[in-house]
Amino acid sequence: MIPTSQSAGPKLPRVRDTGLALGALPPGALNAITDVPGILVGQETVLFGDGPLQPGKGPARTGVTVILPHPGNCYLDRVPAAAFVFNGFGKCLGLEQLDELGLLETPIALTSTLSVPRVADGLITHAIRQNPGIGITLPTVNPFVGECSDAWLNDIQGRHAGERESLKAIDAAAAGPVAEGSVGAGVGMSAFGFKGGIGTASRRLPDDLGGWTIGVLVLANFGRRGQLVIDGVPVGRLLDARTAANPERGSIMIVIGTDAPLLDRQLRRLARRAPLGMARTGSTGGHGSGDVAIAFSTAVSVRHPFAPERLTLALESVAESGPGGASSVIDGLFAAVVEATEEAILNALFRAVSITGRDGNTREALPVERVVDILEEAGRLPRAAR
Amino acid sequence: MIPTSQSAGPKLPRVRDTGLALGALPPGALNAITDVPGILVGQETVLFGDGPLQPGKGPARTGVTVILPHPGNCYLDRVPAAAFVFNGFGKCLGLEQLDELGLLETPIALTSTLSVPRVADGLITHAIRQNPGIGITLPTVNPFVGECSDAWLNDIQGRHAGERESLKAIDAAAAGPVAEGSVGAGVGMSAFGFKGGIGTASRRLPDDLGGWTIGVLVLANFGRRGQLVIDGVPVGRLLDARTAANPERGSIMIVIGTDAPLLDRQLRRLARRAPLGMARTGSTGGHGSGDVAIAFSTAVSVRHPFAPERLTLALESVAESGPGGASSVIDGLFAAVVEATEEAILNALFRAVSITGRDGNTREALPVERVVDILEEAGRLPRAAR
Amino acid sequence: MIPTSQSAGPKLPRVRDTGLALGALPPGALNAITDVPGILVGQETVLFGDGPLQPGKGPARTGVTVILPHPGNCYLDRVPAAAFVFNGFGKCLGLEQLDELGLLETPIALTSTLSVPRVADGLITHAIRQNPGIGITLPTVNPFVGECSDAWLNDIQGRHAGERESLKAIDAAAAGPVAEGSVGAGVGMSAFGFKGGIGTASRRLPDDLGGWTIGVLVLANFGRRGQLVIDGVPVGRLLDARTAANPERGSIMIVIGTDAPLLDRQLRRLARRAPLGMARTGSTGGHGSGDVAIAFSTAVSVRHPFAPERLTLALESVAESGPGGASSVIDGLFAAVVEATEEAILNALFRAVSITGRDGNTREALPVERVVDILEEAGRLPRAAR
Amino acid sequence: MIPTSQSAGPKLPRVRDTGLALGALPPGALNAITDVPGILVGQETVLFGDGPLQPGKGPARTGVTVILPHPGNCYLDRVPAAAFVFNGFGKCLGLEQLDELGLLETPIALTSTLSVPRVADGLITHAIRQNPGIGITLPTVNPFVGECSDAWLNDIQGRHAGERESLKAIDAAAAGPVAEGSVGAGVGMSAFGFKGGIGTASRRLPDDLGGWTIGVLVLANFGRRGQLVIDGVPVGRLLDARTAANPERGSIMIVIGTDAPLLDRQLRRLARRAPLGMARTGSTGGHGSGDVAIAFSTAVSVRHPFAPERLTLALESVAESGPGGASSVIDGLFAAVVEATEEAILNALFRAVSITGRDGNTREALPVERVVDILEEAGRLPRAAR
């Protein structure tokens, strides 16, 4: 049996377990996107077959990860959302309507590049099941799907994550701790030449700045080996790895959730800061890396009911120039996005187990013990942390 | 048997057959997008069942229309392209990478809103068949699919246009005359309260301005009855139609092809002019209408081979400030886009046969004879034209 | 003395005075942007010299037009606003911050292309006078200036509209009727080969759709003679004018104000519809025409005070999917923008007096009597209207 | 006499002089934007007065810095260019036309926020002097000006940098070493709580990747003290500085020049990577920081002559998917932008002398010796480097 991070997970430390406290803001209780009240995460792993690639048949190293902004009906109870496309070498579905209306009306799904259509088909099926009037008495629905390429480990032509897997991921969605690493959409992903995948983290603002939480979940599949930086230490160079000559062909999807009441314009500003978190881990923004961040607010005070009873909506919005002209709240939210993105990426690396996929291709996990040694030598870890 | 425009078509006049010469520039030989050398159009109509809606089972009034920029391998021999989203209340797939790289690497497919994923899946399958190395030795592929909602006539939840239909449409792609109206993706569409669907038109620049051709193909599914304007005459109001109280929930997809050597930035400028053609037919840009224009160039001198042998490409580009500082060529191309968009929309209306769909819902064809009378009375048609 | 529309104006009819009722919605009491409560318009005309151009010295045929969203302090009491750049061959100042924050913090000024900096300097001076703490205890200020080129009549190199003229225009700002045609920023402008300049119009939604008003003010300097269309009638072609061979080098600035409570995203949607109004007058979107629309809301319920006392703001927003799922209000606002833009452009043409400028260049006014004859013959005017 | 970095400069080390080799790519000969052949930089410092602020009269701590893409006539011999607005809380002039046409037609000028109009007026005057037909026989001109706020040291209301200073800066433009720190537009700027201003750096690609050079010049005026990171070391925290409670109100302008033949779409991709360089120095993207990057190519093979003799232009463009499908060249250019931006920012800090401005406000220079100690302790500097 091939181990996955879900089984092997408990033995692997998260970044913070090593004693490394990245950034200046404190994380939430779980240090996960699910620290934002109401957010659910569900994952379905597709992992079968071994040996030589048989295009369309396997081996499969792929999956689906879904993020629900709230446990209710996403189609009827829409939340404000906005995306920032840092590098559009990607195949997301759903950005167009998100830009126009500033609303999310399905769960966010992440998957393998060529599986985007089939997973989107699953989101449509789910929306119809919850709302049988879609396309009859109700408008159609705009699914949102993001992707990275797991082609190096996975029979990507097989599109093994589809409607069924999406529905199972949604059914499995729950609050609480989030499985990280080689799980769900992350099974076949690589980052910085090591095994990548799903990672998450969170940050909480002080009470006098609203006490709001920023949660980030990433699908990390980007970066070249020599580039990896952890807390400023050039870990990639210091590991005895030869710098891979291959261009950066991966991608990263960054999902940002918050309970701060923010409108779509403000959420786009949050999303635009996420690449700064990527930069902290060493990325220079590769040509072949489709990098997209999407941010949404779960605050009830900013939701758009499908068919309101009045001509106008009453909305709440964080004041960007706050009391006394200060911009502390929005600046705090920006910093939280950068810090949580950085830590979510590193959690994906720390928690991912090695995976062997098609044609015997193997992506090794980050050698966490050696990384800890390096960080210790660089004076970044308290000795007691081990 | 339910008549479609393909069978009934020959009897229905196109706009220009009535004697109405819209705009100032001359059309190409076919007055179709296929006047641009190399462009192929293929359509697959999905039409079965009758009577009450059985969600997921029918009746089906839908289909797929594909536009190929050239008869070769779209994935290996990419053409510059760019889109303009006039109103993003739509569910296109593929815009993100188009914006980033400025290249089209599959046929353009148009279909029913909820069928976008399944049709995209078909484009992926087609690309893999032509290029078995996709996702193995070659990068993944970015399919482009546009949509309008045929929910009023069609069992849209059934997503009856899918992979199989997309492949059949691509197989059927050909140069020459293009079937219009209730055909392909147009089967279930409505425009200005009448039957809409597929329409096409073209314009040719004078030889001293390069002699290039602009071809437009639309999937017309927008506009309210009272709004319809033809050559400046308020035909919608003059028909004895009560102005429909329903909001504009349709959409329009506008595909622009040209043999002029244009780069993606220039093609975006062309696409941005297409809504001016919509405006000529009476639209005020409805909230619920997802309106997207995509433009591409077929000129060999602007193509991007997948893996060039040199570090740089040699490209050609229409000079926007031309000889003597004049901007005549680009202005001519802009005018051609506006005129051809207007005429393509009206051709969709003129050529569409009435269709009865789910629950007995019937969308009547434009009463062309009465429209001709109205235009004649307004002095827009020569008497001899009839 | 050279006559201006301010003196000669009363004798020139506006479009609606001829009996032509453009569009479907009723105008406000003044049929002007000032129908929106609180909006003020001020204009300063700069008109001196005659004969041959003496670069830098004259003759001057230029000016400034300012639009104030409310009579208060724009810097402290900011209104939501957004712009749409239809064709960016222009030199606006202030779009960047408008996009980021969605707020307007100075009056909107319109002027001659090369005068943008000096007029912006004037807006800065005005903001400092009202708020002496700017750049000391308060942040800096973002002036918004739009422009068209009056180079054919005016000594544009002289930049004769500047700080002083801007301050005078702001001082002169008032509610009530707005002078149109060859006045303020419109003195030296041309449209469709005739004298253009300032024009305005408004539309009012029915009470059951909120009863809100859309007001539009344009600086019209675009279009070639043969293109002009009025209410669908090709007036440009029917006048005995030879179609000018010159490319379209003009521009249009479109200012949209409303008392509907709209957020910046919604205002951008309004602005994006304005080019449809241009299309109704015959434009095909010329390369050399810098076409920008800016929309703002005067509703008190959407204003952003400079330094709020709380961490969040309470805002109101028109529900885009309204009661019962209908989108009637936003669709009504869109239609109002298109109709008012069309009529404002035509008012600029109808009300502009002929102007002779540098080197004896003369731009003739639209021959309104002959235009009325043409519209009458086309059956668009009731005989009694004359 | 108040010392400026021009006089005191020789004594202050640049980052690389300390032995710190940031990034992986080698710098050019000067490690400056002027390593790109043809690029000229000119600066004019405005520095007079002392003591209490007398609004409009002084003290002045401001200036202008100009970057010329080539020594010729920018208006007639236009270079491709594109900008990325990372945070639009800024007041740039000229972005609109840059986006539409993808061309730069004046020098790039950087200055104090409220001086943007007056400096733009200077660029117009300069363009007219070189091209007396502007606005008469030639089209108008689009000046490009970027800004940061020097309000804490400078009498910003006085707008002391204007037409005269811009013309002097252009006259002074030269190839060769570039003065850094408290010079030109940088005189009154602060970064990370220390004195900031002008900084520059460059990177050169290997010959087999084209051998092209990326040069960056920044006007650095952003970041809070505690945030400063140098080569991954949290220098800001390690200095005994209390973390300033003030929000980030500064900005950064990033100018990127290259001799690689790139089109505007590609240049926008370069500009979008610049914020990753900011992130390396510790920024989290402050709300009040207007952050804009502009990139241009000096390659003769991509220039747009004003009035070409043919209908089309022949252009050259770096192949983004290069020989064998590799993306090494564009990835190299991206990495070069990130590295050169990081180093240019740090050079601004290292080279800036302390400045006392209005009301006795003093911004201290970075204590370079202590920073070197910190970097040495962190093992980032060879002992021999001192």
XYZ file of C-alpha atoms in Angstrom, chain A residues 21 51 68 127 142 172 251:
7
model
C 7.765 30.985 14.208
C 4.593 1.007 -13.128
C -16.503 25.709 1.194
C -25.263 22.780 -7.278
C -20.650 29.505 -12.137
C -16.277 14.879 3.107
C 1.927 26.331 -10.451
